[in-house]
GROMACS .gro file of C-alpha atoms in nm:
model
  448
    1MET     CA    1  -1.602   0.091   0.591
    2SER     CA    2  -1.813  -0.168   0.414
    3CYS     CA    3  -1.716  -0.302   0.072
    4SER     CA    4  -1.910  -0.465  -0.207
    5PRO     CA    5  -1.799  -0.813  -0.316
    6GLN     CA    6  -1.644  -0.660  -0.628
    7ALA     CA    7  -1.435  -0.417  -0.421
    8LEU     CA    8  -1.349  -0.645  -0.130
    9VAL     CA    9  -1.003  -0.734  -0.260
   10LEU     CA   10  -0.921  -0.368  -0.324
   11CYS     CA   11  -1.044  -0.292   0.028
   12CYS     CA   12  -0.793  -0.543   0.161
   13ILE     CA   13  -0.511  -0.412  -0.058
   14LEU     CA   14  -0.568  -0.058   0.064
   15GLY     CA   15  -0.612  -0.173   0.422
   16LEU     CA   16  -0.962  -0.028   0.445
   17ALA     CA   17  -1.146  -0.346   0.534
   18PHE     CA   18  -0.910  -0.546   0.752
   19PRO     CA   19  -0.594  -0.460   0.947
   20LEU     CA   20  -0.368  -0.661   0.716
   21SER     CA   21   0.003  -0.626   0.768
   22LEU     CA   22   0.244  -0.542   0.488
   23GLN     CA   23   0.330  -0.909   0.448
   24GLN     CA   24   0.569  -0.913   0.156
   25SER     CA   25   0.613  -1.283   0.079
   26HIS     CA   26   0.950  -1.170  -0.055
   27ILE     CA   27   1.072  -1.526  -0.069
   28ASN     CA   28   0.827  -1.580  -0.356
   29ASP     CA   29   0.914  -1.261  -0.545
   30GLY     CA   30   1.171  -1.411  -0.782
   31GLU     CA   31   1.412  -1.139  -0.675
   32ASP     CA   32   1.780  -1.205  -0.606
   33SER     CA   33   1.821  -1.040  -0.267
   34GLU     CA   34   1.908  -1.374  -0.109
   35THR     CA   35   2.074  -1.694  -0.230
   36TYR     CA   36   2.044  -2.045  -0.096
   37GLN     CA   37   2.371  -2.145   0.076
   38GLY     CA   38   2.327  -2.522   0.058
   39ILE     CA   39   2.350  -2.579   0.434
   40GLU     CA   40   2.103  -2.852   0.528
   41PRO     CA   41   2.023  -3.049   0.845
   42LEU     CA   42   2.154  -3.401   0.884
   43GLY     CA   43   1.993  -3.642   0.638
   44ALA     CA   44   1.832  -3.379   0.416
   45PRO     CA   45   1.909  -3.384   0.043
   46ASN     CA   46   2.076  -3.085  -0.119
   47ARG     CA   47   1.798  -2.945  -0.332
   48CYS     CA   48   2.040  -2.774  -0.570
   49GLU     CA   49   2.203  -3.108  -0.654
   50ASP     CA   50   1.907  -3.345  -0.629
   51GLU     CA   51   1.776  -3.424  -0.980
   52GLU     CA   52   1.473  -3.611  -0.844
   53GLY     CA   53   1.290  -3.295  -0.741
   54PHE     CA   54   1.022  -3.294  -0.470
   55ASP     CA   55   0.743  -3.521  -0.352
   56ALA     CA   56   0.491  -3.235  -0.337
   57ALA     CA   57   0.466  -2.856  -0.339
   58THR     CA   58   0.209  -2.597  -0.236
   59LEU     CA   59   0.168  -2.248  -0.097
   60ASP     CA   60   0.071  -2.233   0.269
   61GLU     CA   61  -0.195  -2.012   0.428
   62ASN     CA   62   0.057  -1.724   0.444
   63GLY     CA   63   0.149  -1.750   0.077
   64VAL     CA   64   0.488  -1.913   0.138
   65MET     CA   65   0.593  -2.194  -0.094
   66ASN     CA   66   0.641  -2.531   0.078
   67PHE     CA   67   0.844  -2.801  -0.097
   68PHE     CA   68   0.820  -3.150   0.056
   69LYS     CA   69   1.080  -3.425   0.023
   70GLY     CA   70   1.082  -3.733   0.243
   71ASP     CA   71   1.075  -3.622   0.606
   72PHE     CA   72   1.175  -3.265   0.522
   73VAL     CA   73   1.011  -2.942   0.407
   74TRP     CA   74   1.169  -2.634   0.250
   75LYS     CA   75   0.978  -2.311   0.309
   76GLY     CA   76   1.043  -2.048   0.047
   77GLY     CA   77   1.313  -2.028  -0.215
   78VAL     CA   78   1.616  -1.959   0.006
   79ASN     CA   79   1.564  -2.130   0.340
   80SER     CA   80   1.728  -2.456   0.442
   81ALA     CA   81   1.517  -2.765   0.507
   82GLU     CA   82   1.322  -2.820   0.827
   83TYR     CA   83   1.220  -3.153   0.970
   84LEU     CA   84   0.861  -3.216   0.863
   85ASN     CA   85   0.743  -3.326   1.206
   86THR     CA   86   0.901  -3.016   1.361
   87SER     CA   87   0.719  -2.779   1.129
   88TYR     CA   88   0.400  -2.985   1.132
   89PRO     CA   89   0.396  -3.203   1.447
   90GLY     CA   90   0.244  -3.544   1.403
   91ILE     CA   91   0.307  -3.568   1.030
   92THR     CA   92   0.579  -3.781   0.875
   93GLY     CA   93   0.678  -3.816   0.512
   94PRO     CA   94   0.668  -3.886   0.240
   95ILE     CA   95   0.395  -3.647   0.128
   96TYR     CA   96   0.215  -3.784  -0.176
   97ALA     CA   97   0.042  -3.460  -0.272
   98ALA     CA   98  -0.039  -3.118  -0.130
   99PHE     CA   99  -0.262  -2.827  -0.227
  100ARG     CA  100  -0.418  -2.515  -0.081
  101MET     CA  101  -0.796  -2.514  -0.064
  102PRO     CA  102  -0.957  -2.245  -0.285
  103ALA     CA  103  -1.121  -1.951  -0.113
  104MET     CA  104  -1.468  -2.106  -0.127
  105ASP     CA  105  -1.513  -2.473  -0.056
  106ALA     CA  106  -1.749  -2.730   0.087
  107PHE     CA  107  -1.521  -2.811   0.383
  108GLU     CA  108  -1.525  -2.462   0.537
  109VAL     CA  109  -1.148  -2.459   0.574
  110ASN     CA  110  -1.074  -2.181   0.327
  111ASN     CA  111  -0.709  -2.118   0.241
  112LYS     CA  112  -0.593  -2.415   0.448
  113VAL     CA  113  -0.334  -2.659   0.317
  114PHE     CA  114  -0.426  -3.023   0.259
  115VAL     CA  115  -0.147  -3.281   0.255
  116ILE     CA  116  -0.183  -3.649   0.174
  117THR     CA  117   0.043  -3.893   0.358
  118ASN     CA  118   0.076  -4.269   0.318
  119GLY     CA  119  -0.129  -4.224   0.003
  120SER     CA  120  -0.454  -4.250   0.196
  121ASP     CA  121  -0.442  -4.007   0.493
  122VAL     CA  122  -0.552  -3.645   0.459
  123TRP     CA  123  -0.431  -3.376   0.699
  124VAL     CA  124  -0.533  -3.010   0.718
  125LEU     CA  125  -0.254  -2.763   0.794
  126PRO     CA  126  -0.161  -2.576   1.000
  127ALA     CA  127  -0.446  -2.614   1.249
  128TYR     CA  128  -0.508  -2.983   1.190
  129ILE     CA  129  -0.487  -3.047   1.565
  130THR     CA  130  -0.814  -2.857   1.611
  131HIS     CA  131  -0.994  -3.073   1.357
  132GLU     CA  132  -1.141  -3.386   1.510
  133GLY     CA  133  -1.071  -3.711   1.331
  134MET     CA  134  -0.743  -3.610   1.170
  135PRO     CA  135  -0.613  -3.762   0.961
  136THR     CA  136  -0.921  -3.824   0.748
  137PRO     CA  137  -0.929  -4.126   0.517
  138PHE     CA  138  -0.871  -4.015   0.160
  139TYR     CA  139  -1.171  -4.206   0.026
  140LYS     CA  140  -1.404  -4.020   0.264
  141ARG     CA  141  -1.263  -3.675   0.193
  142PHE     CA  142  -1.240  -3.719  -0.184
  143PRO     CA  143  -1.473  -4.003  -0.281
  144GLY     CA  144  -1.432  -4.125  -0.637
  145VAL     CA  145  -1.065  -4.024  -0.662
  146PRO     CA  146  -0.810  -4.311  -0.663
  147PRO     CA  147  -0.582  -4.314  -0.355
  148LYS     CA  148  -0.209  -4.244  -0.363
  149PRO     CA  149  -0.218  -3.960  -0.616
  150ASP     CA  150   0.109  -3.848  -0.774
  151ALA     CA  151   0.026  -3.478  -0.731
  152ALA     CA  152  -0.261  -3.238  -0.667
  153VAL     CA  153  -0.332  -2.870  -0.725
  154GLU     CA  154  -0.625  -2.640  -0.651
  155CYS     CA  155  -0.832  -2.489  -0.931
  156PRO     CA  156  -1.054  -2.200  -0.814
  157ALA     CA  157  -1.381  -2.097  -0.974
  158GLY     CA  158  -1.315  -1.872  -1.269
  159GLU     CA  159  -1.023  -2.090  -1.371
  160CYS     CA  160  -1.229  -2.409  -1.348
  161LEU     CA  161  -1.607  -2.397  -1.374
  162SER     CA  162  -1.632  -2.418  -0.995
  163ASP     CA  163  -1.389  -2.457  -0.705
  164SER     CA  164  -1.209  -2.785  -0.771
  165VAL     CA  165  -0.896  -2.989  -0.704
  166LEU     CA  166  -0.700  -3.163  -0.979
  167PHE     CA  167  -0.553  -3.498  -0.878
  168PHE     CA  168  -0.285  -3.650  -1.103
  169LYS     CA  169  -0.230  -4.025  -1.116
  170GLY     CA  170  -0.028  -4.178  -1.394
  171GLY     CA  171  -0.154  -4.031  -1.720
  172ASP     CA  172  -0.497  -3.943  -1.582
  173VAL     CA  173  -0.632  -3.630  -1.417
  174TYR     CA  174  -0.928  -3.646  -1.177
  175VAL     CA  175  -1.115  -3.317  -1.136
  176TYR     CA  176  -1.291  -3.317  -0.799
  177ASP     CA  177  -1.567  -3.054  -0.774
  178LEU     CA  178  -1.561  -2.919  -0.418
  179ILE     CA  179  -1.919  -2.795  -0.439
  180THR     CA  180  -2.096  -3.099  -0.586
  181GLY     CA  181  -1.850  -3.375  -0.491
  182LYS     CA  182  -1.854  -3.502  -0.850
  183VAL     CA  183  -1.542  -3.636  -1.020
  184LYS     CA  184  -1.447  -3.606  -1.386
  185GLN     CA  185  -1.167  -3.818  -1.525
  186LYS     CA  186  -0.952  -3.675  -1.803
  187ARG     CA  187  -0.647  -3.795  -1.992
  188TRP     CA  188  -0.398  -3.529  -2.094
  189THR     CA  189  -0.140  -3.648  -2.343
  190THR     CA  190   0.028  -3.308  -2.375
  191ILE     CA  191   0.208  -3.305  -2.040
  192PRO     CA  192   0.438  -3.561  -1.877
  193LYS     CA  193   0.367  -3.741  -1.552
  194CYS     CA  194   0.335  -3.488  -1.270
  195THR     CA  195   0.533  -3.585  -0.960
  196ALA     CA  196   0.430  -3.256  -0.794
  197ALA     CA  197   0.209  -2.963  -0.888
  198LEU     CA  198   0.186  -2.600  -0.777
  199ARG     CA  199  -0.037  -2.299  -0.836
  200TRP     CA  200   0.129  -1.958  -0.798
  201LEU     CA  201   0.001  -1.615  -0.901
  202GLU     CA  202  -0.274  -1.763  -1.122
  203ARG     CA  203  -0.031  -1.996  -1.298
  204ASP     CA  204  -0.033  -2.374  -1.278
  205TYR     CA  205   0.283  -2.584  -1.287
  206CYS     CA  206   0.341  -2.957  -1.327
  207PHE     CA  207   0.676  -3.083  -1.195
  208ASN     CA  208   0.837  -3.393  -1.340
  209LYS     CA  209   1.125  -3.445  -1.099
  210ILE     CA  210   1.331  -3.123  -1.111
  211MET     CA  211   1.182  -3.005  -1.444
  212PHE     CA  212   0.849  -2.827  -1.469
  213HIS     CA  213   0.587  -2.728  -1.724
  214ARG     CA  214   0.328  -2.455  -1.709
  215PHE     CA  215  -0.016  -2.586  -1.809
  216THR     CA  216  -0.376  -2.472  -1.843
  217PRO     CA  217  -0.601  -2.650  -1.591
  218VAL     CA  218  -0.902  -2.675  -1.823
  219ARG     CA  219  -0.740  -2.844  -2.125
  220GLY     CA  220  -0.398  -2.945  -1.997
  221GLU     CA  221  -0.217  -2.750  -2.268
  222ILE     CA  222   0.146  -2.656  -2.205
  223ARG     CA  223   0.356  -2.366  -2.324
  224PRO     CA  224   0.587  -2.455  -2.617
  225THR     CA  225   0.895  -2.308  -2.441
  226TYR     CA  226   0.875  -2.555  -2.151
  227ALA     CA  227   1.019  -2.775  -1.981
  228LEU     CA  228   1.232  -2.563  -1.749
  229ASP     CA  229   1.458  -2.642  -1.456
  230ALA     CA  230   1.303  -2.549  -1.121
  231ARG     CA  231   1.646  -2.454  -0.988
  232ASN     CA  232   1.650  -2.158  -1.226
  233TYR     CA  233   1.309  -2.032  -1.117
  234PHE     CA  234   1.151  -2.163  -0.796
  235ILE     CA  235   1.467  -2.260  -0.609
  236ARG     CA  236   1.759  -2.025  -0.565
  237CYS     CA  237   2.091  -2.195  -0.616
  238PRO     CA  238   2.441  -2.048  -0.654
  239GLY     CA  239   2.527  -1.981  -1.018
  240ARG     CA  240   2.169  -2.042  -1.136
  241GLY     CA  241   1.878  -1.818  -1.225
  242HIS     CA  242   1.703  -1.665  -1.524
  243GLY     CA  243   1.676  -1.325  -1.691
  244LYS     CA  244   2.044  -1.250  -1.647
  245GLU     CA  245   2.063  -1.023  -1.954
  246ALA     CA  246   1.759  -0.822  -1.847
  247LYS     CA  247   1.912  -0.769  -1.504
  248LYS     CA  248   2.201  -0.584  -1.668
  249ASN     CA  249   1.958  -0.322  -1.803
  250ALA     CA  250   1.866  -0.069  -1.536
  251THR     CA  251   1.567   0.062  -1.733
  252ILE     CA  252   1.414  -0.281  -1.779
  253MET     CA  253   1.468  -0.365  -1.414
  254SER     CA  254   1.303  -0.043  -1.298
  255ILE     CA  255   1.000  -0.123  -1.513
  256MET     CA  256   0.980  -0.470  -1.361
  257ASP     CA  257   1.031  -0.336  -1.008
  258ARG     CA  258   0.688  -0.259  -0.866
  259CYS     CA  259   0.852  -0.035  -0.602
  260SER     CA  260   1.056   0.181  -0.843
  261ASN     CA  261   0.800   0.467  -0.835
  262ARG     CA  262   0.779   0.464  -1.215
  263SER     CA  263   0.434   0.554  -1.341
  264PHE     CA  264   0.172   0.293  -1.436
  265ASP     CA  265  -0.024   0.302  -1.761
  266ALA     CA  266  -0.345   0.148  -1.625
  267PHE     CA  267  -0.519  -0.016  -1.331
  268ILE     CA  268  -0.805  -0.251  -1.413
  269SER     CA  269  -1.025  -0.507  -1.231
  270ASP     CA  270  -1.304  -0.749  -1.323
  271ASP     CA  271  -1.605  -0.919  -1.161
  272LEU     CA  272  -1.386  -1.205  -1.035
  273ASP     CA  273  -1.194  -0.961  -0.811
  274ARG     CA  274  -0.885  -0.982  -1.029
  275ILE     CA  275  -0.697  -0.650  -1.012
  276TYR     CA  276  -0.401  -0.564  -1.234
  277ALA     CA  277  -0.149  -0.281  -1.260
  278ILE     CA  278  -0.002  -0.232  -1.607
  279ARG     CA  279   0.328  -0.066  -1.695
  280GLY     CA  280   0.471  -0.084  -2.045
  281ASP     CA  281   0.470  -0.445  -2.167
  282ILE     CA  282   0.425  -0.599  -1.822
  283TYR     CA  283   0.161  -0.629  -1.554
  284PHE     CA  284   0.136  -0.712  -1.183
  285SER     CA  285  -0.146  -0.903  -1.011
  286LEU     CA  286  -0.255  -0.706  -0.707
  287HIS     CA  287  -0.516  -0.951  -0.580
  288THR     CA  288  -0.253  -1.223  -0.524
  289TYR     CA  289  -0.016  -0.997  -0.329
  290LEU     CA  290  -0.009  -1.222  -0.020
  291ASP     CA  291   0.150  -1.495  -0.235
  292GLY     CA  292   0.430  -1.273  -0.363
  293TRP     CA  293   0.495  -1.053  -0.666
  294HIS     CA  294   0.618  -1.101  -1.019
  295ALA     CA  295   0.622  -0.893  -1.336
  296TRP     CA  296   0.451  -1.084  -1.620
  297PRO     CA  297   0.436  -1.002  -1.994
  298LEU     CA  298   0.101  -0.855  -2.103
  299ARG     CA  299   0.067  -1.114  -2.378
  300ASP     CA  300   0.066  -1.393  -2.118
  301ALA     CA  301  -0.280  -1.283  -2.003
  302TRP     CA  302  -0.408  -1.089  -2.305
  303LYS     CA  303  -0.307  -1.245  -2.635
  304ASP     CA  304  -0.171  -1.007  -2.900
  305LEU     CA  305  -0.164  -0.713  -2.659
  306GLY     CA  306   0.160  -0.522  -2.624
  307GLY     CA  307   0.238  -0.207  -2.434
  308PRO     CA  308   0.237   0.071  -2.369
  309ILE     CA  309  -0.137   0.128  -2.357
  310ASN     CA  310  -0.317   0.457  -2.305
  311ALA     CA  311  -0.614   0.344  -2.099
  312ALA     CA  312  -0.808   0.039  -1.982
  313PHE     CA  313  -1.149  -0.025  -1.830
  314TYR     CA  314  -1.391  -0.309  -1.756
  315TRP     CA  315  -1.758  -0.324  -1.852
  316ASP     CA  316  -2.018  -0.594  -1.920
  317HIS     CA  317  -1.781  -0.888  -1.859
  318LYS     CA  318  -1.524  -0.748  -2.099
  319MET     CA  319  -1.188  -0.574  -2.067
  320TYR     CA  320  -1.116  -0.281  -2.297
  321PHE     CA  321  -0.763  -0.168  -2.374
  322ILE     CA  322  -0.715   0.159  -2.563
  323GLN     CA  323  -0.391   0.200  -2.754
  324GLY     CA  324  -0.359   0.515  -2.961
  325SER     CA  325  -0.660   0.519  -3.193
  326GLN     CA  326  -0.733   0.146  -3.152
  327VAL     CA  327  -0.928  -0.053  -2.892
  328TYR     CA  328  -0.881  -0.420  -2.798
  329ILE     CA  329  -1.173  -0.599  -2.631
  330TYR     CA  330  -1.129  -0.924  -2.435
  331LYS     CA  331  -1.401  -1.144  -2.295
  332ALA     CA  332  -1.335  -1.199  -1.923
  333ASP     CA  333  -1.393  -1.564  -1.838
  334GLN     CA  334  -1.166  -1.847  -1.718
  335SER     CA  335  -0.907  -1.662  -1.924
  336TYR     CA  336  -0.912  -1.344  -2.128
  337THR     CA  337  -1.006  -1.407  -2.491
  338LEU     CA  338  -0.961  -1.145  -2.764
  339ILE     CA  339  -1.295  -1.100  -2.939
  340GLU     CA  340  -1.275  -1.178  -3.310
  341GLY     CA  341  -1.223  -0.876  -3.532
  342TYR     CA  342  -1.034  -0.667  -3.280
  343PRO     CA  343  -0.856  -0.433  -3.249
  344LYS     CA  344  -1.091  -0.181  -3.407
  345PRO     CA  345  -1.071   0.197  -3.444
  346LEU     CA  346  -1.164   0.376  -3.123
  347GLN     CA  347  -1.400   0.611  -3.304
  348GLU     CA  348  -1.581   0.322  -3.474
  349GLU     CA  349  -1.625   0.123  -3.151
  350LEU     CA  350  -1.683   0.392  -2.889
  351GLY     CA  351  -1.740   0.711  -3.086
  352ILE     CA  352  -1.431   0.872  -2.932
  353GLN     CA  353  -1.239   1.092  -3.173
  354ASP     CA  354  -0.953   1.179  -2.938
  355ASP     CA  355  -0.636   0.980  -2.991
  356ASN     CA  356  -0.384   0.905  -2.717
  357LEU     CA  357  -0.614   0.942  -2.420
  358ASP     CA  358  -0.453   0.975  -2.078
  359ALA     CA  359  -0.703   0.750  -1.898
  360ALA     CA  360  -1.051   0.601  -1.904
  361PHE     CA  361  -1.274   0.438  -1.642
  362SER     CA  362  -1.624   0.306  -1.584
  363CYS     CA  363  -1.787   0.260  -1.244
  364PRO     CA  364  -1.975  -0.047  -1.113
  365GLY     CA  365  -2.346  -0.042  -1.199
  366SER     CA  366  -2.308   0.235  -1.457
  367SER     CA  367  -2.288   0.226  -1.836
  368LEU     CA  368  -2.106   0.560  -1.852
  369LEU     CA  369  -1.748   0.557  -1.975
  370TYR     CA  370  -1.538   0.850  -1.857
  371PHE     CA  371  -1.225   0.945  -2.049
  372ILE     CA  372  -0.959   1.201  -1.971
  373LYS     CA  373  -0.714   1.390  -2.186
  374GLY     CA  374  -0.509   1.665  -2.033
  375ASN     CA  375  -0.731   1.846  -1.783
  376LYS     CA  376  -1.056   1.762  -1.963
  377LEU     CA  377  -1.309   1.498  -1.859
  378ARG     CA  378  -1.583   1.367  -2.088
  379SER     CA  379  -1.823   1.073  -2.082
  380VAL     CA  380  -2.011   0.853  -2.327
  381ASP     CA  381  -2.288   0.599  -2.263
  382LEU     CA  382  -2.161   0.252  -2.351
  383LEU     CA  383  -2.519   0.142  -2.422
  384ASN     CA  384  -2.525   0.401  -2.702
  385PRO     CA  385  -2.162   0.494  -2.772
  386MET     CA  386  -2.247   0.671  -3.097
  387GLY     CA  387  -2.484   0.903  -2.914
  388THR     CA  388  -2.404   1.247  -2.783
  389GLN     CA  389  -2.097   1.279  -2.564
  390SER     CA  390  -2.101   1.498  -2.257
  391LEU     CA  391  -1.948   1.843  -2.263
  392LYS     CA  392  -1.586   1.871  -2.162
  393GLN     CA  393  -1.540   1.940  -1.793
  394THR     CA  394  -1.222   2.085  -1.649
  395ILE     CA  395  -1.059   1.891  -1.366
  396PRO     CA  396  -0.777   2.013  -1.138
  397HIS     CA  397  -0.525   1.770  -1.289
  398THR     CA  398  -0.305   1.885  -1.576
  399HIS     CA  399  -0.202   1.527  -1.642
  400ILE     CA  400  -0.273   1.176  -1.515
  401ASP     CA  401  -0.130   0.836  -1.613
  402ALA     CA  402  -0.421   0.606  -1.526
  403ALA     CA  403  -0.762   0.590  -1.359
  404THR     CA  404  -1.000   0.331  -1.219
  405CYS     CA  405  -1.334   0.331  -1.040
  406THR     CA  406  -1.474   0.088  -0.783
  407SER     CA  407  -1.742   0.108  -0.515
  408LEU     CA  408  -1.471   0.273  -0.304
  409GLY     CA  409  -1.455   0.570  -0.539
  410VAL     CA  410  -1.255   0.707  -0.831
  411PHE     CA  411  -0.875   0.675  -0.824
  412LEU     CA  412  -0.650   0.889  -1.045
  413PHE     CA  413  -0.283   0.793  -1.076
  414ASP     CA  414  -0.007   1.043  -1.153
  415GLY     CA  415   0.356   0.935  -1.135
  416PRO     CA  416   0.425   0.787  -0.790
  417VAL     CA  417   0.101   0.913  -0.629
  418TYR     CA  418  -0.275   0.868  -0.657
  419TYR     CA  419  -0.577   1.082  -0.574
  420LYS     CA  420  -0.914   0.956  -0.455
  421TYR     CA  421  -1.257   1.106  -0.527
  422GLN     CA  422  -1.590   0.989  -0.389
  423ASP     CA  423  -1.743   0.955  -0.735
  424PRO     CA  424  -1.722   1.101  -1.089
  425ALA     CA  425  -1.943   1.394  -0.987
  426GLN     CA  426  -1.697   1.501  -0.718
  427LEU     CA  427  -1.412   1.476  -0.970
  428ALA     CA  428  -1.602   1.681  -1.227
  429THR     CA  429  -1.672   1.964  -0.980
  430ALA     CA  430  -1.337   1.966  -0.797
  431THR     CA  431  -1.134   2.285  -0.809
  432GLU     CA  432  -0.839   2.171  -0.597
  433LEU     CA  433  -0.638   1.853  -0.578
  434PRO     CA  434  -0.716   1.622  -0.286
  435GLU     CA  435  -0.440   1.482  -0.068
  436PRO     CA  436  -0.196   1.264  -0.265
  437HIS     CA  437  -0.116   0.909  -0.151
  438SER     CA  438   0.164   0.669  -0.235
  439ILE     CA  439   0.092   0.409  -0.504
  440SER     CA  440   0.394   0.202  -0.400
  441LYS     CA  441   0.288   0.185  -0.037
  442ASP     CA  442  -0.089   0.145  -0.068
  443PHE     CA  443  -0.134  -0.049  -0.392
  444MET     CA  444   0.197  -0.229  -0.442
  445LYS     CA  445   0.267  -0.302  -0.071
  446CYS     CA  446   0.619  -0.159  -0.080
  447VAL     CA  447   0.796  -0.067   0.243
  448GLU     CA  448   0.905   0.294   0.222
   0.00000   0.00000   0.00000
C-alpha cells in the first residue's frame, strides 16, 4: 500500500507501509517495571551517587537513551554501564557532545548518532566503520562552530525553521543549519551552562551536571518549575522517582497507561506528521513511538486547554478542539499557539448547534467537516461554515468516542476498538459494522 507524505507516519504505526516490529523502547517509558541495581563494571562511576552527571546524552537509532561518562556508556534507564569501546569499537572517551541527526539532513545519514570525541573528532554511530574517513575533523563537518562544544542537540524542521543542530559552548548557542551550512550565534541568559543536552519525545533538555532544565530551542526559555534531578526522571535509582502520589490512584494510572484499554477522546494529526491520542487531560505522541512513550498534560502542548474534550480535527494549518459548546483553535507551527479571542461558541465559529458532539473529522484535501452525535453523521463546509449543513445520515454505530481521517481512510474509535472505512461516503452508506481492530495493539503498540 502506498502512503502520502502526510499519512506515512500513520502507515508505519499501523504496519501498513513497512514491516516494523513492535519495538517498545520500554526503557524510555518512565514506567517502574525495573529498577537500577547499582552493579557496575570495574572503574565505572555509580550513576545514582555521582553528582557530576554525564558528559553527553542522546537517543540512538533504535530510540534508546545513551548516557556517556568517561570511557563508559549507559544504555537506557535501568542497565548497568558498558565499556564505550566495547559498545562502539574504536571510540574512547570522554565524549564532548552527542546528538541524533534529524530525519532530513545534508549528510544523508538520517537518524544516525553523531558523537564528538577529543573535542575535534566526529564519529557517526553505529555504522561509522562503513563511512570512509572516520573520524571527520569537527571543523570540516560543522564549519563555523567552535570546537570542543559542551553539549549538542538536534532540532528538526518544524521545531527550528529547518533541520539544525544546537551546539552549546559556555554561555553561547550556535545553531548550525544542516541544509544551508549557515551558523547563527545566540546568547541565552535564561538557562545555565549545559554540560549535556537531550531531545526526547519532542522535548528538549539541558543538563547541568545531574540537574536538568527543559527549554524551548527557538528562544531558550525554560519552564519555571525546573531545575529537576535527573535521577528522579531519566535514571532509575532505588528510593527515587516522581509522581508517587499519582501512582497510588488506580484511576489516574489507568488513564496514563496507554495499554489500559480505556477509551480515547480524540485522535488528531497535522501536516508535520505529528499524531496525538488524547484521553482526559493527557495526550500521547504516536509519531515518536520508537523512542518510547509518556503521558503528557494537554496544557504542555496546547496552552489553556484542559480535558476532557468532545472532538478534535485539523484543517488549514490549524488544530480545532471542541469542548461542549466551545471551540479552541490553535495555529500549528513550531509549537501550537492559541489564536487570540478563543475559545468561541461552536455555533458562532462553525455553525454547529449540537452540543457535546461525539466526534468530528476532516479529510486531507477537503474542506468538509464531518461531525457525529449518536448514530447521526452530518457535514459542513469549512469554507462557508454558516452555509447549509448536510442532512443527517444514519451510520451503523450507536456511539463512538473519537474519529480521524487520513489518506488511509476514516477511523472511528469506540472503547478499546476501532473501525476503518475507505472514505466518508462508505461510512455514510454503511449498514453493518466492519471488522473491529484493537487500538492498543495497532495504534499504541501494546503487546496483547
